[in-house]
Amino acid sequence: MAVPTPHGVPDRPTAPQFPPELAKVLRADLAAVADEVEEEVRRQVPEYARPADGTYRQNLRSGVVQALTLFVDHIADPRDDGGAIAATYYELGRGEALEGRSLDALQAALRVGGMRAWRRMGQTAEELGLDSTVVAVLGELAFRTVHEVAQAAASGYAEAQLRSSDELERRRKRLLELLLEDGPVAPAAVQDLAHGARWPVPRTVAVVALAAAPDRREEDRPLAAAGALVDMGSRPPRMLVPDPDGSGGIGGRAFTLALRGRPAAIGPTVAVTEAAQSLRLATRALGLMGRGVLPRQGVVRCDEHLSTLLLHGDEPLLERLRARALAPLDTVSAGQRDRLAETLLAWLLSGSNVPDVAVRLHIHPQTVRYRLRQLEKLFGDALHDPATRLDLILALRAESLHTPQN
């Protein structure tokens, strides 16, 4: 188990060699010192003031004994790095986090215990008549020992927190906010947040905008999409899917099942730092689905409706184009207007081919010619002007989309 190397701690002292008997005396006294340390911790740290029996007592006792053993082992052999004991405290830290205790309580217990142990062991060193310089080095070693086990415990605590669903979800939500915010996104910032959120940064992504859940009880349930970043609390709810065009992306049955019947709009596939663009189009498409401009049910893929999204990118401007380009049709009755508009759009899209228009509209070619003569009277030579024809196609196409779709 890898335990981070402590930072800001002086190197292990290399001053006077400790007398061989010191480690032997301290080791013999270790059980009595452990009793005092355990009692002091239980007295001064409320979180550890539990009944003096059971598994919890055994774990506390074991931690105290191992820390004291590490200290004595450093005295006996300065080359010993205490890796096994550091790993023990790493697991102790993880356990504290999983049981819901604060890191402050654990660190307080280590400080209190370390101070009590040093007072007792320092007295023993003085009773042996050790030089004051040696006693000072022992103090430095005691400080280092406490710091080593505290760092190991803190690393284990942090790891457990990171693995907890709440913390991981918080980090992933922050990452999603960064990716979807307006403006340029720095790749380095994405990498940093993604590392903390345990989210492998993909080459491409797509954003899915979700309609309200058919069943209100399903509203806040997260969607099951492999590797996706999901925010069900936003309006609309959104999901960022990595590598959407891959085998595990948005094209498979698993993704459709994950939606649980919710209508959804899938934005175009973009680079990960351009996810906001995919969100904008997905949100626009979802709005058009709600209005019936795009199919109300199922999954709408923006890449299949780019012209519709372009037309509705500026609604006021589109309305002005429709009003100006189709003004001649306002002079006829509503029923006649619809028939003429349908015929004109089909004629423009078919390259002015009357038989093709008749087949498309399921009417007789003579009916097409009759309607075209009416259109010639309304629009005149403008029907043959390329710029006007383009405006008419856009305006008529937008008007046809206002007929609600299933």
Coordinates of C-alpha atoms in Angstrom, one line a residue:
M1 CA 0.0 0.0 0.0
A2 CA 1.4 3.3 -1.0
V3 CA 1.4 5.9 1.8
P4 CA 2.4 9.5 0.9
T5 CA 5.7 10.7 2.2
P6 CA 5.2 13.4 4.9
H7 CA 5.9 16.9 3.9
G8 CA 7.5 19.6 6.1
V9 CA 9.0 17.2 8.5
P10 CA 12.7 17.3 9.2
D11 CA 14.8 14.4 8.1
R12 CA 15.3 11.7 10.7
P13 CA 18.0 13.0 13.1
T14 CA 21.5 11.7 12.7
A15 CA 22.8 13.1 15.9
P16 CA 24.3 11.0 18.7
Q17 CA 23.9 7.3 18.5
F18 CA 21.3 6.1 21.0
P19 CA 22.6 3.8 23.7
P20 CA 21.6 0.2 22.9
E21 CA 19.9 -0.2 26.3
L22 CA 17.5 2.6 25.6
A23 CA 15.4 0.8 23.0
K24 CA 15.4 -2.3 25.3
V25 CA 14.2 -0.4 28.3
L26 CA 11.5 1.5 26.4
R27 CA 10.3 -1.7 24.7
A28 CA 10.0 -3.4 28.1
D29 CA 7.9 -0.4 29.4
L30 CA 5.8 -0.2 26.2
A31 CA 2.6 -1.9 27.6
A32 CA 2.5 0.4 30.6
V33 CA 3.0 3.5 28.4
A34 CA 0.3 2.2 26.1
D35 CA -2.1 2.0 29.1
E36 CA -1.4 5.7 30.0
V37 CA -1.7 6.9 26.4
E38 CA -5.0 5.1 25.8
E39 CA -6.4 6.5 29.0
E40 CA -5.3 10.0 28.2
V41 CA -6.9 9.8 24.7
R42 CA -10.1 8.5 26.0
R43 CA -10.2 11.3 28.7
Q44 CA -9.3 14.3 26.5
V45 CA -10.9 13.4 23.1
P46 CA -14.7 13.0 23.5
E47 CA -15.1 11.0 20.3
Y48 CA -13.0 8.3 21.7
A49 CA -14.6 8.1 25.2
R50 CA -16.4 4.8 24.5
P51 CA -17.0 1.8 26.8
A52 CA -13.7 0.2 27.7
D53 CA -14.5 -3.1 26.0
G54 CA -15.3 -4.6 22.6
T55 CA -13.7 -4.3 19.2
Y56 CA -13.4 -0.6 19.3
R57 CA -11.3 -0.8 22.5
Q58 CA -9.1 -3.4 20.7
N59 CA -8.6 -1.2 17.7
L60 CA -7.7 1.8 19.8
R61 CA -5.2 -0.2 21.8
S62 CA -3.7 -1.7 18.7
G63 CA -3.1 1.7 17.1
V64 CA -1.5 3.1 20.3
V65 CA 0.8 0.1 20.6
Q66 CA 1.9 0.2 17.0
A67 CA 2.7 3.9 17.1
L68 CA 4.8 3.4 20.2
T69 CA 6.5 0.4 18.6
L70 CA 7.3 2.6 15.5
F71 CA 9.0 5.1 17.8
V72 CA 11.0 2.4 19.6
D73 CA 12.0 0.8 16.3
H74 CA 13.3 4.1 15.0
I75 CA 15.5 4.2 18.1
A76 CA 16.7 0.6 17.7
D77 CA 17.3 1.0 14.0
P78 CA 17.1 4.4 12.3
R79 CA 17.1 2.8 8.9
D80 CA 13.6 1.2 9.6
D81 CA 11.1 3.3 7.6
G82 CA 8.1 2.0 9.5
G83 CA 6.2 1.1 6.3
A84 CA 4.0 -1.6 7.9
I85 CA 2.9 0.6 10.7
A86 CA 2.2 3.6 8.4
A87 CA 0.0 1.2 6.4
T88 CA -1.8 0.3 9.6
Y89 CA -2.6 4.0 10.3
Y90 CA -3.6 4.5 6.7
E91 CA -6.3 1.9 7.3
L92 CA -7.1 3.4 10.6
G93 CA -7.8 6.8 8.9
R94 CA -10.0 5.1 6.3
G95 CA -12.0 3.4 9.1
E96 CA -12.5 6.7 10.9
A97 CA -13.9 8.3 7.7
L98 CA -16.2 5.3 7.0
E99 CA -17.6 5.5 10.5
G100 CA -18.4 9.1 10.1
R101 CA -15.9 10.6 12.6
S102 CA -14.0 13.7 11.8
L103 CA -10.4 13.9 10.9
D104 CA -9.9 16.5 13.6
A105 CA -10.8 13.9 16.3
L106 CA -8.3 11.5 15.0
Q107 CA -5.5 14.1 14.7
A108 CA -6.4 15.3 18.2
A109 CA -6.1 11.7 19.5
L110 CA -2.6 11.4 17.9
R111 CA -1.4 14.7 19.4
V112 CA -2.7 13.9 22.9
G113 CA -1.3 10.4 22.7
G114 CA 2.0 11.6 21.4
M115 CA 2.4 14.2 24.1
R116 CA 1.6 11.7 26.8
A117 CA 3.9 9.1 25.4
W118 CA 6.8 11.6 25.1
R119 CA 6.5 12.7 28.7
R120 CA 6.6 9.1 29.9
M121 CA 9.5 8.1 27.6
G122 CA 11.4 11.3 28.2
Q123 CA 11.3 10.6 31.9
T124 CA 12.8 7.2 31.2
A125 CA 15.6 8.7 29.1
E126 CA 16.5 11.1 31.9
E127 CA 16.5 8.4 34.5
L128 CA 19.0 6.6 32.4
G129 CA 21.2 9.7 32.6
L130 CA 21.3 10.4 28.9
D131 CA 22.9 13.6 27.6
S132 CA 20.5 16.5 27.0
T133 CA 21.5 16.5 23.3
V134 CA 20.3 12.9 23.0
V135 CA 17.1 13.7 24.8
A136 CA 16.5 16.6 22.3
V137 CA 17.0 14.3 19.4
L138 CA 14.6 11.9 21.0
G139 CA 12.0 14.7 21.1
E140 CA 12.6 15.4 17.4
L141 CA 12.1 11.7 16.7
A142 CA 8.9 11.6 18.7
F143 CA 7.6 14.6 16.7
R144 CA 8.5 12.8 13.5
T145 CA 6.8 9.6 14.6
V146 CA 3.6 11.4 15.4
H147 CA 3.7 13.2 12.1
E148 CA 4.3 10.0 10.1
V149 CA 1.4 8.2 11.6
A150 CA -0.8 11.3 11.3
Q151 CA 0.0 11.7 7.7
A152 CA -0.7 8.1 7.0
A153 CA -4.0 8.3 8.8
A154 CA -4.9 11.5 6.9
S155 CA -4.1 9.9 3.6
G156 CA -6.4 7.0 4.4
Y157 CA -9.1 9.3 5.6
A158 CA -8.9 11.3 2.4
E159 CA -9.0 8.2 0.3
A160 CA -12.1 7.0 2.1
Q161 CA -13.8 10.3 1.6
L162 CA -13.0 10.4 -2.1
R163 CA -14.5 6.9 -2.5
S164 CA -17.7 7.9 -0.7
S165 CA -20.5 8.5 -3.2
D166 CA -21.3 12.0 -1.8
E167 CA -17.8 13.4 -2.2
L168 CA -17.3 11.8 -5.5
E169 CA -20.6 13.1 -6.8
R170 CA -19.7 16.6 -5.5
R171 CA -16.5 16.6 -7.5
R172 CA -18.1 15.3 -10.6
K173 CA -20.8 17.9 -10.4
R174 CA -18.1 20.6 -10.2
L175 CA -16.4 19.1 -13.2
L176 CA -19.6 19.1 -15.1
E177 CA -20.2 22.8 -14.2
L178 CA -16.8 23.6 -15.5
L179 CA -17.2 21.8 -18.8
L180 CA -20.7 23.3 -19.4
E181 CA -20.0 26.9 -18.4
D182 CA -19.9 29.6 -21.1
G183 CA -16.5 30.8 -22.3
P184 CA -13.3 29.1 -22.9
V185 CA -12.4 26.0 -20.8
A186 CA -8.7 25.5 -19.9
P187 CA -7.7 21.8 -20.6
A188 CA -5.4 21.9 -17.5
A189 CA -8.3 22.8 -15.3
V190 CA -10.3 20.0 -16.7
Q191 CA -7.5 17.5 -16.1
D192 CA -7.1 18.6 -12.5
L193 CA -10.8 18.3 -11.7
A194 CA -11.2 15.1 -13.6
H195 CA -8.3 13.5 -11.7
G196 CA -10.0 14.4 -8.4
A197 CA -13.3 13.1 -9.7
R198 CA -11.8 9.9 -10.9
W199 CA -13.2 10.6 -14.4
P200 CA -11.0 9.6 -17.4
V201 CA -11.0 12.6 -19.8
P202 CA -12.3 11.4 -23.1
R203 CA -11.5 12.8 -26.6
T204 CA -15.1 13.7 -27.4
V205 CA -18.4 14.2 -25.5
A206 CA -22.0 14.9 -26.2
V207 CA -24.5 16.5 -23.9
V208 CA -28.0 15.1 -23.5
A209 CA -30.8 17.4 -22.3
L210 CA -33.7 15.6 -20.6
A211 CA -37.4 16.3 -20.4
A212 CA -39.3 16.1 -17.2
A213 CA -39.6 12.5 -16.0
P214 CA -43.0 10.9 -16.9
D215 CA -43.2 9.8 -13.3
R216 CA -42.4 12.4 -10.7
R217 CA -41.0 9.7 -8.5
E218 CA -38.3 9.1 -11.1
E219 CA -37.3 12.8 -11.3
D220 CA -34.3 12.7 -9.0
R221 CA -33.0 9.2 -9.7
P222 CA -29.7 9.3 -11.4
L223 CA -29.4 7.8 -14.9
A224 CA -27.3 4.7 -15.4
A225 CA -25.0 5.6 -18.2
A226 CA -21.4 4.4 -18.1
G227 CA -18.9 7.2 -17.4
A228 CA -21.5 9.9 -17.8
L229 CA -21.6 13.1 -15.7
V230 CA -25.2 13.7 -14.6
D231 CA -26.9 16.7 -13.0
M232 CA -30.5 15.9 -12.3
G233 CA -31.0 19.1 -10.3
S234 CA -30.4 21.5 -13.2
R235 CA -33.2 22.7 -15.5
P236 CA -33.3 21.0 -17.8
P237 CA -31.5 18.0 -16.3
R238 CA -28.4 17.1 -18.4
M239 CA -26.0 14.3 -18.9
L240 CA -22.5 14.6 -20.4
V241 CA -21.6 11.3 -22.2
P242 CA -18.0 10.5 -22.9
D243 CA -17.0 9.1 -26.3
P244 CA -20.7 9.2 -27.5
D245 CA -19.9 7.6 -30.9
G246 CA -18.1 4.6 -29.3
S247 CA -19.6 1.2 -28.6
G248 CA -20.7 2.3 -25.1
G249 CA -22.0 5.7 -26.1
I250 CA -25.4 7.0 -27.0
G251 CA -26.1 4.8 -30.0
G252 CA -26.8 1.6 -28.1
R253 CA -29.8 0.0 -26.5
A254 CA -28.3 0.4 -23.1
F255 CA -28.4 4.2 -23.4
T256 CA -32.0 4.2 -24.5
L257 CA -32.9 1.9 -21.5
A258 CA -31.1 4.3 -19.2
L259 CA -33.4 7.1 -20.2
R260 CA -36.4 5.1 -18.8
G261 CA -38.7 6.5 -21.4
R262 CA -37.8 10.2 -20.9
P263 CA -37.8 12.3 -24.0
A264 CA -34.3 13.6 -24.6
A265 CA -32.3 15.7 -27.1
I266 CA -28.7 14.7 -27.8
G267 CA -26.3 17.5 -28.7
P268 CA -23.7 17.0 -31.4
T269 CA -20.4 15.3 -30.6
V270 CA -17.7 17.8 -29.8
A271 CA -14.3 18.1 -28.2
V272 CA -14.4 17.8 -24.4
T273 CA -13.6 21.5 -23.9
E274 CA -16.5 22.5 -26.2
A275 CA -19.2 20.7 -24.3
A276 CA -21.1 24.0 -23.8
Q277 CA -21.8 24.1 -27.5
S278 CA -23.4 20.7 -27.4
L279 CA -25.5 21.7 -24.4
R280 CA -26.8 24.8 -26.2
L281 CA -28.0 22.9 -29.2
A282 CA -29.4 20.1 -27.0
T283 CA -31.3 22.6 -24.9
R284 CA -32.7 24.3 -28.0
A285 CA -33.8 21.0 -29.5
L286 CA -35.5 20.0 -26.2
G287 CA -37.4 23.3 -26.3
L288 CA -38.5 22.7 -29.9
M289 CA -39.6 19.2 -28.9
G290 CA -41.8 20.7 -26.2
R291 CA -43.4 23.0 -28.8
G292 CA -44.0 20.1 -31.3
V293 CA -41.5 21.6 -33.8
L294 CA -39.4 18.4 -33.3
P295 CA -40.9 15.0 -32.3
R296 CA -42.2 15.3 -28.8
Q297 CA -41.4 11.7 -27.8
G298 CA -38.3 9.5 -28.0
V299 CA -34.7 10.7 -28.6
V300 CA -33.9 13.6 -30.9
R301 CA -30.4 13.8 -32.3
C302 CA -29.3 17.4 -33.1
D303 CA -27.1 16.2 -35.9
E304 CA -30.2 15.0 -37.7
H305 CA -32.0 18.4 -37.4
L306 CA -29.3 21.0 -37.9
S307 CA -31.3 23.0 -40.4
T308 CA -34.3 23.2 -38.0
L309 CA -32.0 24.3 -35.2
L310 CA -30.4 26.9 -37.4
L311 CA -33.8 28.3 -38.4
H312 CA -34.8 28.6 -34.8
G313 CA -31.5 30.0 -33.6
D314 CA -33.0 33.5 -33.7
E315 CA -36.8 33.4 -33.4
P316 CA -37.5 37.1 -33.8
L317 CA -35.3 37.2 -37.0
L318 CA -37.0 34.1 -38.3
E319 CA -40.5 35.7 -37.7
R320 CA -39.5 38.8 -39.7
L321 CA -38.2 36.7 -42.6
R322 CA -41.5 34.7 -42.6
A323 CA -43.6 37.9 -42.5
R324 CA -41.7 39.6 -45.3
A325 CA -41.2 36.6 -47.6
L326 CA -44.7 35.2 -47.3
A327 CA -46.6 38.5 -47.3
P328 CA -48.3 37.8 -50.7
L329 CA -50.0 34.7 -49.2
D330 CA -51.7 36.9 -46.6
T331 CA -54.2 38.1 -49.3
V332 CA -55.9 34.7 -49.7
S333 CA -58.1 32.7 -47.3
A334 CA -56.5 30.5 -44.6
G335 CA -57.4 27.2 -46.3
Q336 CA -56.1 28.4 -49.7
R337 CA -53.0 29.8 -48.1
D338 CA -52.1 26.4 -46.6
R339 CA -52.5 24.7 -49.9
L340 CA -50.5 27.3 -51.8
A341 CA -47.7 27.3 -49.2
E342 CA -47.4 23.5 -49.3
T343 CA -47.3 23.5 -53.1
L344 CA -44.8 26.4 -53.3
L345 CA -42.4 24.7 -50.9
A346 CA -42.6 21.3 -52.8
W347 CA -42.1 23.1 -56.1
L348 CA -39.0 25.0 -54.9
L349 CA -37.5 21.8 -53.3
S350 CA -38.1 19.7 -56.4
G351 CA -36.4 22.1 -58.8
S352 CA -39.6 23.4 -60.3
N353 CA -40.6 19.9 -61.5
V354 CA -44.4 19.6 -61.7
P355 CA -44.6 15.8 -61.9
D356 CA -42.4 15.5 -58.8
V357 CA -44.6 17.9 -56.9
A358 CA -47.7 16.0 -57.8
V359 CA -46.1 12.7 -56.6
R360 CA -44.9 14.3 -53.4
L361 CA -48.3 15.9 -52.6
H362 CA -50.4 13.1 -53.9
I363 CA -52.4 15.4 -56.2
H364 CA -52.9 15.6 -60.0
P365 CA -50.3 17.5 -62.1
Q366 CA -53.1 19.8 -63.4
T367 CA -53.9 20.7 -59.8
V368 CA -50.2 21.6 -59.3
R369 CA -50.2 23.8 -62.5
Y370 CA -53.4 25.5 -61.3
R371 CA -51.9 26.4 -58.0
L372 CA -48.7 27.6 -59.6
R373 CA -50.6 30.0 -61.8
Q374 CA -52.1 31.4 -58.6
L375 CA -48.7 31.7 -57.1
E376 CA -47.4 33.5 -60.2
K377 CA -50.1 36.1 -59.7
L378 CA -49.3 36.6 -56.0
F379 CA -45.5 36.7 -56.3
G380 CA -44.8 37.7 -59.9
D381 CA -41.2 37.5 -61.2
A382 CA -39.9 37.2 -57.6
L383 CA -40.5 33.4 -57.9
H384 CA -37.6 33.2 -60.3
D385 CA -35.2 35.3 -58.4
P386 CA -32.5 33.1 -56.7
A387 CA -32.2 35.2 -53.5
T388 CA -36.0 35.4 -53.2
R389 CA -36.3 31.6 -53.7
L390 CA -33.9 31.0 -50.9
D391 CA -35.8 33.3 -48.5
L392 CA -39.0 31.5 -49.5
I393 CA -37.6 28.1 -48.8
L394 CA -36.4 29.1 -45.4
A395 CA -39.7 30.9 -44.5
L396 CA -41.9 28.0 -45.8
R397 CA -39.7 25.4 -44.1
A398 CA -40.0 27.2 -40.8
E399 CA -43.8 27.6 -41.2
S400 CA -44.1 23.9 -42.0
L401 CA -42.3 23.0 -38.8
H402 CA -44.9 24.9 -36.8
T403 CA -47.4 22.1 -37.5
P404 CA -47.0 20.0 -34.4
Q405 CA -45.3 16.6 -34.9
N406 CA -46.1 13.4 -33.0

